[in-house]
C-alpha atoms as one frame of an Amber mdcrd trajectory, in Angstrom:
protein
  -3.746   0.676  18.749  -3.555   0.228  14.932  -6.757   0.816  12.706  -7.219
   0.347   8.796  -8.442   3.552   7.198  -9.513   4.646   3.714  -9.313   8.390
   5.011  -5.777   9.039   4.305  -3.745  11.251   1.902  -1.885   8.293   0.535
  -5.062   6.549  -0.778  -5.030   6.457  -4.598  -1.467   6.965  -4.960   0.358
   4.568  -7.527   3.288   2.708  -6.133   5.770  -0.060  -7.195   6.305  -3.122
  -4.930   9.814  -3.633  -3.519  11.828  -5.793  -6.041  12.517  -8.482  -3.274
   8.796  -9.270  -3.077   7.473 -12.516  -5.030   4.672 -10.438  -6.530   7.213
  -8.152  -8.265   9.238 -11.117  -9.579   6.177 -12.583 -11.017   5.519  -9.393
 -13.051   3.074  -7.815 -10.796   4.971  -4.735  -9.845   2.637  -1.567  -9.782
  -0.798  -1.097  -8.223  -2.724   1.565  -6.212  -3.017   1.916  -2.499  -6.692
   1.336  -1.540  -6.084   1.160   2.347  -3.593   1.897   4.916  -2.920   0.461
   8.530  -2.002   3.490  10.600  -0.862   3.393  14.376  -3.210   6.264  15.455
  -6.260   5.947  17.474  -7.898   8.578  15.341  -8.516   7.611  11.851  -8.655
  11.106  10.707  -4.966  11.527  11.997  -2.288  10.661   9.576  -0.071   8.608
  11.912   2.766   6.540  11.062   1.592   3.933   8.408   2.461   0.314   9.211
   1.353  -1.494   6.207  -1.013  -0.904   3.073  -3.464  -2.839   0.991  -2.690
  -2.352  -2.593  -4.721  -3.335  -5.764  -2.242  -4.631  -8.326  -2.475  -4.051
 -11.842  -1.634  -7.129 -13.365  -3.596  -9.634 -11.303  -6.180  -7.131 -10.065
  -5.882  -8.766  -6.652  -5.441  -6.976  -3.523  -2.536  -7.712  -1.087  -1.394
  -6.491   2.280   2.424  -5.231   2.153   4.680  -3.761   4.787   5.201  -0.061
   3.851   8.253  -0.836   1.758   6.787   0.822  -1.461   8.124   3.301  -4.229
   5.863   5.839  -5.165   5.552   6.173  -8.946   6.010   9.607 -10.370   4.606
   9.973 -13.843
């Protein structure tokens, strides 16, 4: 069973989309994780992340992407 959760240690991390995505090629490269989809039955358990909802900086839109993201270390 997979569940969407906002209770995860990855929420709020800045990430860069994978360069092969259309959004990245359009210049919408960076964003913040706002929600993740885990394969755990318990939302408090930090199970394997399947996909993430990312609020992108340039367009300010939220997209669901597979978890092929790069963490931005500043």
